[in-house]
C-alpha cells in the first residue's frame, strides 16, 4: 500500500507546507520587549489626544512615524552625540515629509523620478556605515508611506491636509522622543546611554562603494520606482498600497534569505487582510457613529504599532503583520471603503510584495553566479 507521507516514506507536500509554516511562525521568547512597547504606546497617546482635541486626525500618522523612527534611529552615547544625531534625522525626515505632501498631486512621471532618487540615495548610504544605512532606509520607507498618504488624501474628497502642518506633525513626533531621551539622561545621572533598540545596527565604519553595493541600490530603486509608476501611472484603485508593500518587503541584501522572504510576504498579507476587514467597519456608517468608529480604528492602529515594537525580535512575520496593518489602517481611513476597495487593497499588497521579493531572489541568483561578492549590511 502507498504510504500517506509519499513514496519511500518521504514527507508529502502537506508535511513540507506544515514544516515551512512552523519556521515562518517560530517564536523566540527572549525577543519580547514589553517595556519598550509600553513606552512607545504611552508616548504615542500624546499626539493622538492632541489631534483629537484639535480635530485634525489626518496629521496623526506623520507624528507617529516621527516618534517611532526617531526612537529607532537614536544612536545612544553622550548627550551631544544623541541630540545631534536625532536632530539631523528629524530634519531630513521633515524635508522628505514636505516633499511627499507637496508632490501628492504631481504627475506620475515626476513621482516616479523622485521616488527613484530617494530610494537610490538611501541604498547608497551603506557606504557611511550600517547605522546610517538603517536610518536612511527608515526615511526611505517613511517617504513612500507619506507620498501614498498624500495621494490618498488628495483623491478622497473627505479631508484635506496642509503640507506645513504635516511637516510640523513629523517634527513634533521626533521632538517628543528627543525631549523624553533628554529627561531620561538627566534622571540617570547624565551618563552615556546605550541605543534604545540595541538589536539594530550600530556600526558607523565607512565602506567602499563596491559594484555589488551599487547594483543592489540601483535594483532596489528601480523596483520601488516601478511600483510607483504602475500604481500612479495606471491610476489603479488604491494602487498606492503596492509601493508601500514593496518598500517594506525589500530586504537590504542581495542574499535574500528564503525564511525572511516568506515571513515578510506572510506578514504583509496578514496585515493587509486585517486592515481591509477593519476598514470595512466604517463603510456603512455616517455622522457621529462614523466619527467614533474612525477614532476607535486609530486606537487600534496605535495598539498594533505597540505590538510591533514588542514582538520585532519575537517573530518577524507577526511583526510585519502588525506594522503593515497599522500603517494601512491609518493610510486608508481618509477614503471610503467597500468590498471592491478592500479587494484591490489586498491585491496590490500581494503584487507589491511579490514583485519586490521576485526581484531580490533573481538578483541573488545572479550574484551567486557572479561569484558571491559582498553585500550591504542587513
Tab-separated table of C-alpha atoms in Angstrom:
chain	number	residue	atom	x	y	z
A	1	UNK	CA	0.000	0.000	0.000
A	2	UNK	CA	1.127	3.530	-0.736
A	3	UNK	CA	2.362	5.462	2.258
A	4	UNK	CA	0.456	8.552	3.319
A	5	UNK	CA	3.608	10.644	3.521
A	6	UNK	CA	4.592	9.895	-0.082
A	7	UNK	CA	6.762	7.364	-1.842
A	8	UNK	CA	9.633	5.909	0.130
A	9	UNK	CA	8.407	7.399	3.378
A	10	UNK	CA	9.404	10.914	2.357
A	11	UNK	CA	7.214	13.711	3.755
A	12	UNK	CA	4.460	14.791	1.352
A	13	UNK	CA	3.559	18.281	0.306
A	14	UNK	CA	1.342	18.688	3.360
A	15	UNK	CA	4.254	17.900	5.657
A	16	UNK	CA	6.536	20.313	3.824
A	17	UNK	CA	3.947	23.092	4.000
A	18	UNK	CA	3.429	22.441	7.715
A	19	UNK	CA	7.169	22.498	8.361
A	20	UNK	CA	7.502	25.714	6.373
A	21	UNK	CA	4.717	27.419	8.318
A	22	UNK	CA	6.277	26.241	11.575
A	23	UNK	CA	9.512	28.009	10.599
A	24	UNK	CA	7.712	31.162	9.479
A	25	UNK	CA	5.856	31.436	12.803
A	26	UNK	CA	8.636	30.111	15.048
A	27	UNK	CA	8.870	32.154	18.255
A	28	UNK	CA	11.919	33.443	20.113
A	29	UNK	CA	10.699	34.010	23.706
A	30	UNK	CA	13.733	36.162	24.567
A	31	UNK	CA	12.729	38.585	21.794
A	32	UNK	CA	9.698	40.014	23.614
A	33	UNK	CA	10.257	43.630	24.717
A	34	UNK	CA	7.139	44.711	26.626
A	35	UNK	CA	8.680	47.742	28.414
A	36	UNK	CA	9.779	49.123	25.053
A	37	UNK	CA	6.307	48.688	23.581
A	38	UNK	CA	4.522	50.198	26.576
A	39	UNK	CA	6.845	53.208	26.456
A	40	UNK	CA	6.037	53.763	22.797
A	41	UNK	CA	2.290	53.480	23.450
A	42	UNK	CA	2.496	55.965	26.329
A	43	UNK	CA	4.259	58.476	24.093
A	44	UNK	CA	2.015	57.810	21.073
A	45	UNK	CA	-1.039	58.703	23.127
A	46	UNK	CA	0.241	62.290	23.333
A	47	UNK	CA	-0.158	63.157	19.609
A	48	UNK	CA	-3.340	61.076	19.473
A	49	UNK	CA	-5.027	63.144	22.209
A	50	UNK	CA	-3.668	66.400	20.770
A	51	UNK	CA	-5.058	65.755	17.289
A	52	UNK	CA	-8.351	64.513	18.691
A	53	UNK	CA	-8.612	67.745	20.664
A	54	UNK	CA	-7.943	69.997	17.660
A	55	UNK	CA	-9.942	67.826	15.261
A	56	UNK	CA	-7.133	67.168	12.757
A	57	UNK	CA	-6.520	63.422	12.943
A	58	UNK	CA	-5.200	63.466	9.362
A	59	UNK	CA	-1.829	64.546	10.801
A	60	UNK	CA	-1.580	61.649	13.255
A	61	UNK	CA	0.370	59.278	11.007
A	62	UNK	CA	3.157	61.818	10.438
A	63	UNK	CA	3.543	62.383	14.173
A	64	UNK	CA	3.563	58.661	14.953
A	65	UNK	CA	6.235	57.883	12.389
A	66	UNK	CA	8.300	60.859	13.510
A	67	UNK	CA	8.194	59.432	17.037
A	68	UNK	CA	8.752	55.780	16.106
A	69	UNK	CA	11.523	56.260	13.561
A	70	UNK	CA	13.422	58.773	15.698
A	71	UNK	CA	13.333	56.246	18.534
A	72	UNK	CA	14.687	53.570	16.183
A	73	UNK	CA	17.404	55.917	14.875
A	74	UNK	CA	18.548	57.028	18.366
A	75	UNK	CA	22.348	56.437	18.284
A	76	UNK	CA	22.820	56.375	22.060
A	77	UNK	CA	26.032	57.623	23.672
A	78	UNK	CA	26.576	61.061	25.204
A	79	UNK	CA	24.017	63.843	25.142
A	80	UNK	CA	25.674	65.812	22.342
A	81	UNK	CA	26.033	62.773	20.111
A	82	UNK	CA	22.450	61.657	20.690
A	83	UNK	CA	20.806	65.045	20.226
A	84	UNK	CA	22.819	65.969	17.141
A	85	UNK	CA	22.227	62.593	15.502
A	86	UNK	CA	18.484	62.643	16.182
A	87	UNK	CA	18.185	66.298	15.155
A	88	UNK	CA	19.785	65.598	11.772
A	89	UNK	CA	17.494	62.601	11.320
A	90	UNK	CA	14.426	64.680	12.243
A	91	UNK	CA	15.386	67.478	9.836
A	92	UNK	CA	15.921	65.042	6.974
A	93	UNK	CA	12.563	63.440	7.763
A	94	UNK	CA	10.892	66.859	7.809
A	95	UNK	CA	12.334	67.647	4.383
A	96	UNK	CA	11.106	64.346	2.950
A	97	UNK	CA	7.691	64.917	4.539
A	98	UNK	CA	7.452	68.324	2.866
A	99	UNK	CA	8.461	66.852	-0.489
A	100	UNK	CA	5.997	63.953	-0.233
A	101	UNK	CA	2.946	66.059	0.617
A	102	UNK	CA	3.890	68.790	-1.858
A	103	UNK	CA	4.094	66.167	-4.622
A	104	UNK	CA	0.875	64.379	-3.688
A	105	UNK	CA	-0.940	65.765	-6.754
A	106	UNK	CA	2.022	65.735	-9.152
A	107	UNK	CA	2.157	63.765	-12.403
A	108	UNK	CA	3.105	60.105	-12.087
A	109	UNK	CA	6.336	60.586	-14.025
A	110	UNK	CA	7.654	63.137	-11.557
A	111	UNK	CA	6.593	60.943	-8.619
A	112	UNK	CA	8.472	58.012	-10.126
A	113	UNK	CA	11.665	60.025	-10.629
A	114	UNK	CA	11.608	61.448	-7.101
A	115	UNK	CA	10.974	58.034	-5.513
A	116	UNK	CA	13.799	56.561	-7.595
A	117	UNK	CA	16.208	59.297	-6.453
A	118	UNK	CA	15.277	58.987	-2.768
A	119	UNK	CA	15.446	55.173	-2.807
A	120	UNK	CA	18.775	55.135	-4.661
A	121	UNK	CA	20.268	57.627	-2.196
A	122	UNK	CA	19.072	55.527	0.746
A	123	UNK	CA	20.651	52.410	-0.750
A	124	UNK	CA	23.985	54.157	-1.340
A	125	UNK	CA	24.022	55.328	2.295
A	126	UNK	CA	25.529	51.929	3.116
A	127	UNK	CA	28.965	53.446	2.417
A	128	UNK	CA	28.568	55.516	5.609
A	129	UNK	CA	28.130	52.509	7.884
A	130	UNK	CA	25.392	50.118	8.921
A	131	UNK	CA	23.749	52.515	11.390
A	132	UNK	CA	23.386	55.336	8.869
A	133	UNK	CA	22.224	52.842	6.265
A	134	UNK	CA	19.468	51.663	8.614
A	135	UNK	CA	18.454	55.274	9.319
A	136	UNK	CA	18.347	56.028	5.583
A	137	UNK	CA	16.106	53.014	4.985
A	138	UNK	CA	13.719	54.257	7.687
A	139	UNK	CA	13.494	57.648	5.973
A	140	UNK	CA	13.013	55.929	2.620
A	141	UNK	CA	10.108	53.878	3.971
A	142	UNK	CA	8.509	56.964	5.519
A	143	UNK	CA	8.806	58.929	2.250
A	144	UNK	CA	6.909	56.251	0.307
A	145	UNK	CA	4.242	55.996	3.036
A	146	UNK	CA	3.877	59.799	3.181
A	147	UNK	CA	3.585	60.002	-0.596
A	148	UNK	CA	0.855	57.347	-0.566
A	149	UNK	CA	-0.959	59.136	2.258
A	150	UNK	CA	-0.774	62.469	0.416
A	151	UNK	CA	-2.086	60.897	-2.785
A	152	UNK	CA	-4.933	59.194	-0.934
A	153	UNK	CA	-5.928	62.397	0.857
A	154	UNK	CA	-5.893	64.432	-2.364
A	155	UNK	CA	-8.192	61.933	-4.081
A	156	UNK	CA	-10.512	61.166	-1.161
A	157	UNK	CA	-12.579	64.354	-1.200
A	158	UNK	CA	-13.380	63.828	2.503
A	159	UNK	CA	-10.467	65.502	4.256
A	160	UNK	CA	-7.691	67.953	3.435
A	161	UNK	CA	-4.240	68.495	4.852
A	162	UNK	CA	-1.622	71.239	4.691
A	163	UNK	CA	1.974	70.405	3.821
A	164	UNK	CA	3.447	72.619	6.540
A	165	UNK	CA	1.163	71.021	9.145
A	166	UNK	CA	2.286	67.526	8.118
A	167	UNK	CA	5.900	68.660	8.460
A	168	UNK	CA	5.140	70.124	11.880
A	169	UNK	CA	3.468	66.871	12.940
A	170	UNK	CA	6.514	64.799	11.905
A	171	UNK	CA	8.876	67.235	13.646
A	172	UNK	CA	6.706	67.224	16.771
A	173	UNK	CA	6.773	63.428	16.954
A	174	UNK	CA	10.557	63.406	16.574
A	175	UNK	CA	10.951	66.196	19.143
A	176	UNK	CA	8.810	64.250	21.613
A	177	UNK	CA	11.322	61.389	21.684
A	178	UNK	CA	14.288	63.806	21.849
A	179	UNK	CA	12.748	65.506	24.909
A	180	UNK	CA	11.985	62.159	26.577
A	181	UNK	CA	15.557	60.955	25.964
A	182	UNK	CA	16.879	64.204	27.477
A	183	UNK	CA	14.715	63.724	30.582
A	184	UNK	CA	15.952	60.138	30.890
A	185	UNK	CA	19.547	61.349	30.580
A	186	UNK	CA	19.028	63.840	33.431
A	187	UNK	CA	17.310	61.285	35.670
A	188	UNK	CA	20.002	58.649	35.175
A	189	UNK	CA	22.934	60.830	36.199
A	190	UNK	CA	23.916	62.420	32.873
A	191	UNK	CA	25.880	59.359	31.822
A	192	UNK	CA	26.182	57.913	28.352
A	193	UNK	CA	23.246	55.736	27.418
A	194	UNK	CA	23.104	52.696	25.110
A	195	UNK	CA	20.967	52.683	22.000
A	196	UNK	CA	17.277	52.149	22.915
A	197	UNK	CA	16.990	49.460	20.214
A	198	UNK	CA	20.263	47.644	20.782
A	199	UNK	CA	19.400	44.928	18.251
A	200	UNK	CA	19.602	47.361	15.327
A	201	UNK	CA	22.972	48.048	13.637
A	202	UNK	CA	25.311	50.415	15.450
A	203	UNK	CA	28.417	50.212	13.278
A	204	UNK	CA	29.483	53.551	11.742
A	205	UNK	CA	32.621	52.386	9.914
A	206	UNK	CA	32.841	53.503	6.307
A	207	UNK	CA	32.649	51.056	3.385
A	208	UNK	CA	33.833	51.261	-0.180
A	209	UNK	CA	31.248	51.750	-2.892
A	210	UNK	CA	31.649	48.285	-4.401
A	211	UNK	CA	29.844	47.156	-7.577
A	212	UNK	CA	27.540	44.753	-5.643
A	213	UNK	CA	26.505	47.566	-3.289
A	214	UNK	CA	25.814	49.941	-6.180
A	215	UNK	CA	23.914	47.251	-8.089
A	216	UNK	CA	21.762	46.487	-5.056
A	217	UNK	CA	20.930	50.174	-4.560
A	218	UNK	CA	20.032	50.509	-8.243
A	219	UNK	CA	17.863	47.361	-8.284
A	220	UNK	CA	16.003	48.430	-5.171
A	221	UNK	CA	15.415	51.943	-6.523
A	222	UNK	CA	14.177	50.636	-9.874
A	223	UNK	CA	11.808	48.176	-8.198
A	224	UNK	CA	10.206	50.675	-5.818
A	225	UNK	CA	10.008	53.350	-8.515
A	226	UNK	CA	8.460	50.776	-10.858
A	227	UNK	CA	5.650	50.068	-8.389
A	228	UNK	CA	5.024	53.821	-8.095
A	229	UNK	CA	4.832	54.109	-11.892
A	230	UNK	CA	2.366	51.226	-12.065
A	231	UNK	CA	0.203	52.473	-9.208
A	232	UNK	CA	0.012	56.145	-10.158
A	233	UNK	CA	0.589	55.935	-13.906
A	234	UNK	CA	-2.243	53.442	-14.416
A	235	UNK	CA	-4.359	55.196	-11.758
A	236	UNK	CA	-5.058	51.887	-10.047
A	237	UNK	CA	-7.794	51.966	-7.429
A	238	UNK	CA	-5.962	52.080	-4.073
A	239	UNK	CA	-2.800	51.289	-6.026
A	240	UNK	CA	-0.622	53.197	-3.552
A	241	UNK	CA	-0.720	50.075	-1.365
A	242	UNK	CA	1.640	48.491	-3.918
A	243	UNK	CA	4.696	50.752	-3.368
A	244	UNK	CA	4.132	50.668	0.410
A	245	UNK	CA	4.240	46.856	0.326
A	246	UNK	CA	7.266	46.831	-1.982
A	247	UNK	CA	9.426	49.221	0.050
A	248	UNK	CA	8.634	47.366	3.287
A	249	UNK	CA	9.189	43.914	1.756
A	250	UNK	CA	12.612	44.507	0.208
A	251	UNK	CA	15.362	43.171	2.430
A	252	UNK	CA	18.564	45.272	2.371
A	253	UNK	CA	20.677	42.451	0.966
A	254	UNK	CA	21.074	40.714	-2.368
A	255	UNK	CA	21.457	37.442	-0.453
A	256	UNK	CA	17.754	37.341	0.296
A	257	UNK	CA	17.036	34.652	2.890
A	258	UNK	CA	14.163	32.377	1.951
A	259	UNK	CA	12.819	32.351	5.509
A	260	UNK	CA	12.827	36.144	5.815
A	261	UNK	CA	11.186	36.398	2.392
A	262	UNK	CA	8.407	34.064	3.482
A	263	UNK	CA	7.965	35.950	6.757
A	264	UNK	CA	7.746	39.321	5.016
A	265	UNK	CA	5.271	38.029	2.443
A	266	UNK	CA	3.136	36.252	5.042
A	267	UNK	CA	3.167	39.206	7.432
A	268	UNK	CA	2.329	41.739	4.733
A	269	UNK	CA	-0.601	39.671	3.519
A	270	UNK	CA	-1.931	39.071	7.046
A	271	UNK	CA	-1.639	42.795	7.783
A	272	UNK	CA	-3.332	43.762	4.515
A	273	UNK	CA	-6.241	41.385	5.050
A	274	UNK	CA	-6.670	42.518	8.677
A	275	UNK	CA	-6.588	46.199	7.668
A	276	UNK	CA	-9.018	45.598	4.802
A	277	UNK	CA	-11.513	43.882	7.092
A	278	UNK	CA	-11.236	46.584	9.750
A	279	UNK	CA	-11.682	49.335	7.160
A	280	UNK	CA	-14.993	47.763	6.173
A	281	UNK	CA	-16.398	48.575	9.613
A	282	UNK	CA	-16.994	52.317	8.955
A	283	UNK	CA	-18.108	51.741	5.345
A	284	UNK	CA	-21.856	51.882	6.060
A	285	UNK	CA	-21.725	54.409	8.914
A	286	UNK	CA	-22.250	58.157	8.964
A	287	UNK	CA	-22.399	61.051	11.370
A	288	UNK	CA	-21.409	60.546	14.989
A	289	UNK	CA	-21.098	56.770	14.681
A	290	UNK	CA	-18.646	57.166	11.811
A	291	UNK	CA	-16.511	59.600	13.814
A	292	UNK	CA	-16.438	57.309	16.855
A	293	UNK	CA	-15.586	54.267	14.756
A	294	UNK	CA	-12.737	56.038	12.981
A	295	UNK	CA	-11.327	57.212	16.323
A	296	UNK	CA	-11.530	53.614	17.542
A	297	UNK	CA	-9.621	52.389	14.488
A	298	UNK	CA	-6.909	54.953	15.174
A	299	UNK	CA	-6.524	53.479	18.662
A	300	UNK	CA	-6.369	50.003	17.125
A	301	UNK	CA	-3.564	51.213	14.837
A	302	UNK	CA	-1.628	52.526	17.853
A	303	UNK	CA	-2.016	49.211	19.648
A	304	UNK	CA	-0.793	47.398	16.539
A	305	UNK	CA	2.280	49.639	16.414
A	306	UNK	CA	2.904	48.931	20.097
A	307	UNK	CA	2.752	45.183	19.493
A	308	UNK	CA	5.077	45.614	16.538
A	309	UNK	CA	7.657	47.269	18.813
A	310	UNK	CA	7.208	44.478	21.375
A	311	UNK	CA	7.467	41.475	19.036
A	312	UNK	CA	10.034	42.738	16.493
A	313	UNK	CA	12.555	40.110	17.604
A	314	UNK	CA	9.962	37.556	18.798
A	315	UNK	CA	8.589	36.660	15.367
A	316	UNK	CA	9.301	38.649	12.225
A	317	UNK	CA	6.156	37.538	10.368
A	318	UNK	CA	3.847	38.703	13.156
A	319	UNK	CA	5.826	41.932	13.485
A	320	UNK	CA	5.409	42.579	9.749
A	321	UNK	CA	1.679	41.875	10.043
A	322	UNK	CA	1.226	44.291	12.971
A	323	UNK	CA	3.140	47.166	11.360
A	324	UNK	CA	1.538	46.648	7.940
A	325	UNK	CA	-1.960	46.562	9.417
A	326	UNK	CA	-1.360	49.712	11.497
A	327	UNK	CA	0.051	51.675	8.566
A	328	UNK	CA	-2.632	50.585	6.110
A	329	UNK	CA	-5.450	51.390	8.549
A	330	UNK	CA	-4.225	54.966	9.013
A	331	UNK	CA	-3.499	55.428	5.307
A	332	UNK	CA	-6.886	54.003	4.307
A	333	UNK	CA	-9.098	55.843	6.809
A	334	UNK	CA	-9.500	59.032	4.704
A	335	UNK	CA	-11.025	57.013	1.822
A	336	UNK	CA	-14.454	55.339	1.932
A	337	UNK	CA	-14.349	51.543	1.910
A	338	UNK	CA	-16.380	48.793	0.307
A	339	UNK	CA	-15.773	45.183	-0.614
A	340	UNK	CA	-14.287	46.106	-4.004
A	341	UNK	CA	-11.889	48.609	-2.402
A	342	UNK	CA	-10.674	46.067	0.140
A	343	UNK	CA	-10.166	43.506	-2.605
A	344	UNK	CA	-7.989	45.966	-4.514
A	345	UNK	CA	-6.005	46.816	-1.407
A	346	UNK	CA	-5.145	43.178	-0.727
A	347	UNK	CA	-4.414	42.535	-4.414
A	348	UNK	CA	-1.978	45.445	-4.744
A	349	UNK	CA	-0.290	44.493	-1.474
A	350	UNK	CA	0.266	40.989	-2.834
A	351	UNK	CA	1.583	42.411	-6.113
A	352	UNK	CA	3.953	44.826	-4.371
A	353	UNK	CA	5.408	42.215	-2.012
A	354	UNK	CA	5.592	39.564	-4.715
A	355	UNK	CA	7.346	41.866	-7.185
A	356	UNK	CA	9.880	43.024	-4.591
A	357	UNK	CA	10.745	39.504	-3.481
A	358	UNK	CA	10.906	38.198	-7.044
A	359	UNK	CA	13.389	40.895	-7.992
A	360	UNK	CA	15.533	40.197	-4.920
A	361	UNK	CA	15.529	36.456	-5.489
A	362	UNK	CA	16.558	36.895	-9.132
A	363	UNK	CA	19.252	39.371	-8.109
A	364	UNK	CA	20.501	36.895	-5.505
A	365	UNK	CA	20.802	34.163	-8.120
A	366	UNK	CA	22.752	36.468	-10.428
A	367	UNK	CA	25.035	37.483	-7.574
A	368	UNK	CA	25.835	33.882	-6.638
A	369	UNK	CA	26.621	33.067	-10.258
A	370	UNK	CA	28.911	36.089	-10.413
A	371	UNK	CA	30.958	34.754	-7.513
A	372	UNK	CA	29.183	35.710	-4.295
A	373	UNK	CA	30.596	39.185	-3.769
A	374	UNK	CA	29.997	41.151	-0.586
A	375	UNK	CA	26.679	42.808	0.073
A	376	UNK	CA	25.263	45.703	2.092
A	377	UNK	CA	24.698	45.249	5.828
A	378	UNK	CA	21.285	43.872	6.721
